[in-house]
């Protein structure tokens, strides 16, 4: 459950409270019974750079990043002849 920050408009009393998403916002200060306002903070997660879209994980066709050259294939081992006695 998220933690919400509130501040009183009248007495400047500030506090945090854990509330469910379905709970209604508080409107009355517990100290002076004045009007409350919900404080909003910046989001703690910021997505930057590539890798967050479905198309970013696709092949390099049309991309500026060149693919690494493939390693040369190992020569095939000759098949061992079965000895018949």
PDB file of C-alpha atoms in Angstrom:
ATOM      1  CA  UNK A   1       0.000   0.000   0.000  1.00  0.00           C
ATOM      2  CA  UNK A   2       1.335   3.468  -0.845  1.00  0.00           C
ATOM      3  CA  UNK A   3       2.350   6.141   1.617  1.00  0.00           C
ATOM      4  CA  UNK A   4       0.818   9.585   1.123  1.00  0.00           C
ATOM      5  CA  UNK A   5       2.094  12.891   2.513  1.00  0.00           C
ATOM      6  CA  UNK A   6      -0.347  15.493   3.845  1.00  0.00           C
ATOM      7  CA  UNK A   7       0.100  19.026   5.171  1.00  0.00           C
ATOM      8  CA  UNK A   8      -2.372  21.229   7.013  1.00  0.00           C
ATOM      9  CA  UNK A   9      -3.220  24.531   5.354  1.00  0.00           C
ATOM     10  CA  UNK A  10      -3.868  26.197   8.720  1.00  0.00           C
ATOM     11  CA  UNK A  11      -1.212  24.992  11.192  1.00  0.00           C
ATOM     12  CA  UNK A  12       1.418  23.588   8.739  1.00  0.00           C
ATOM     13  CA  UNK A  13       1.349  20.210  10.498  1.00  0.00           C
ATOM     14  CA  UNK A  14       2.818  17.635   8.051  1.00  0.00           C
ATOM     15  CA  UNK A  15       2.577  13.856   8.265  1.00  0.00           C
ATOM     16  CA  UNK A  16       2.679  10.674   6.186  1.00  0.00           C
ATOM     17  CA  UNK A  17       0.026   7.979   6.212  1.00  0.00           C
ATOM     18  CA  UNK A  18      -0.278   4.554   4.571  1.00  0.00           C
ATOM     19  CA  UNK A  19      -3.536   4.300   2.638  1.00  0.00           C
ATOM     20  CA  UNK A  20      -5.026   1.907   0.121  1.00  0.00           C
ATOM     21  CA  UNK A  21      -5.692   3.099  -3.422  1.00  0.00           C
ATOM     22  CA  UNK A  22      -9.404   2.727  -2.748  1.00  0.00           C
ATOM     23  CA  UNK A  23      -9.349   4.859   0.435  1.00  0.00           C
ATOM     24  CA  UNK A  24     -10.569   8.436   0.089  1.00  0.00           C
ATOM     25  CA  UNK A  25      -8.159  11.309   0.751  1.00  0.00           C
ATOM     26  CA  UNK A  26      -8.020  12.809   4.232  1.00  0.00           C
ATOM     27  CA  UNK A  27      -9.594  16.261   4.568  1.00  0.00           C
ATOM     28  CA  UNK A  28      -9.246  17.175   8.268  1.00  0.00           C
ATOM     29  CA  UNK A  29      -6.033  17.818  10.201  1.00  0.00           C
ATOM     30  CA  UNK A  30      -5.672  15.559  13.269  1.00  0.00           C
ATOM     31  CA  UNK A  31      -4.017  18.422  15.221  1.00  0.00           C
ATOM     32  CA  UNK A  32      -6.213  21.481  14.638  1.00  0.00           C
ATOM     33  CA  UNK A  33      -9.132  20.096  12.571  1.00  0.00           C
ATOM     34  CA  UNK A  34      -8.130  22.456   9.726  1.00  0.00           C
ATOM     35  CA  UNK A  35      -8.148  21.701   5.998  1.00  0.00           C
ATOM     36  CA  UNK A  36      -5.538  19.264   4.644  1.00  0.00           C
ATOM     37  CA  UNK A  37      -3.824  19.183   1.298  1.00  0.00           C
ATOM     38  CA  UNK A  38      -2.114  16.185  -0.262  1.00  0.00           C
ATOM     39  CA  UNK A  39       1.546  16.775  -1.087  1.00  0.00           C
ATOM     40  CA  UNK A  40       2.868  15.312  -4.324  1.00  0.00           C
ATOM     41  CA  UNK A  41       6.484  14.235  -4.696  1.00  0.00           C
ATOM     42  CA  UNK A  42       8.480  13.446  -7.785  1.00  0.00           C
ATOM     43  CA  UNK A  43       8.483   9.882  -9.052  1.00  0.00           C
ATOM     44  CA  UNK A  44      11.445   7.800  -7.904  1.00  0.00           C
ATOM     45  CA  UNK A  45      11.867   5.865 -11.156  1.00  0.00           C
ATOM     46  CA  UNK A  46      12.906   7.461 -14.450  1.00  0.00           C
ATOM     47  CA  UNK A  47      13.351   5.384 -17.610  1.00  0.00           C
ATOM     48  CA  UNK A  48      16.061   6.743 -19.900  1.00  0.00           C
ATOM     49  CA  UNK A  49      17.785   5.315 -22.943  1.00  0.00           C
ATOM     50  CA  UNK A  50      16.884   2.464 -25.226  1.00  0.00           C
ATOM     51  CA  UNK A  51      15.610  -0.926 -24.210  1.00  0.00           C
ATOM     52  CA  UNK A  52      12.147   0.053 -23.067  1.00  0.00           C
ATOM     53  CA  UNK A  53      10.251  -0.494 -26.285  1.00  0.00           C
ATOM     54  CA  UNK A  54       9.217  -3.717 -28.010  1.00  0.00           C
ATOM     55  CA  UNK A  55      11.105  -2.729 -31.149  1.00  0.00           C
ATOM     56  CA  UNK A  56      14.398  -2.192 -29.279  1.00  0.00           C
ATOM     57  CA  UNK A  57      14.955  -5.923 -28.865  1.00  0.00           C
ATOM     58  CA  UNK A  58      14.506  -6.683 -32.560  1.00  0.00           C
ATOM     59  CA  UNK A  59      17.258  -7.381 -35.109  1.00  0.00           C
ATOM     60  CA  UNK A  60      19.776  -4.674 -35.989  1.00  0.00           C
ATOM     61  CA  UNK A  61      18.226  -4.030 -39.442  1.00  0.00           C
ATOM     62  CA  UNK A  62      17.911  -0.287 -39.750  1.00  0.00           C
ATOM     63  CA  UNK A  63      19.876   0.255 -36.562  1.00  0.00           C
ATOM     64  CA  UNK A  64      23.039   2.320 -36.232  1.00  0.00           C
ATOM     65  CA  UNK A  65      24.646  -0.378 -34.096  1.00  0.00           C
ATOM     66  CA  UNK A  66      26.501  -2.926 -36.205  1.00  0.00           C
ATOM     67  CA  UNK A  67      26.277  -6.604 -35.375  1.00  0.00           C
ATOM     68  CA  UNK A  68      29.440  -8.416 -34.252  1.00  0.00           C
ATOM     69  CA  UNK A  69      30.996 -10.586 -36.999  1.00  0.00           C
ATOM     70  CA  UNK A  70      30.186 -14.262 -36.740  1.00  0.00           C
ATOM     71  CA  UNK A  71      32.987 -16.646 -35.710  1.00  0.00           C
ATOM     72  CA  UNK A  72      34.299 -18.848 -38.552  1.00  0.00           C
ATOM     73  CA  UNK A  73      32.713 -22.262 -38.671  1.00  0.00           C
ATOM     74  CA  UNK A  74      34.859 -25.179 -37.482  1.00  0.00           C
ATOM     75  CA  UNK A  75      35.710 -27.722 -40.214  1.00  0.00           C
ATOM     76  CA  UNK A  76      33.530 -30.802 -40.148  1.00  0.00           C
ATOM     77  CA  UNK A  77      35.205 -33.869 -38.658  1.00  0.00           C
ATOM     78  CA  UNK A  78      35.527 -36.774 -41.131  1.00  0.00           C
ATOM     79  CA  UNK A  79      33.153 -39.600 -40.432  1.00  0.00           C
ATOM     80  CA  UNK A  80      34.900 -42.579 -38.861  1.00  0.00           C
ATOM     81  CA  UNK A  81      34.744 -45.672 -41.041  1.00  0.00           C
ATOM     82  CA  UNK A  82      33.324 -48.697 -39.313  1.00  0.00           C
ATOM     83  CA  UNK A  83      35.823 -51.558 -39.314  1.00  0.00           C
ATOM     84  CA  UNK A  84      34.319 -54.824 -40.419  1.00  0.00           C
ATOM     85  CA  UNK A  85      36.171 -57.942 -39.249  1.00  0.00           C
TER      86      UNK A  85
END
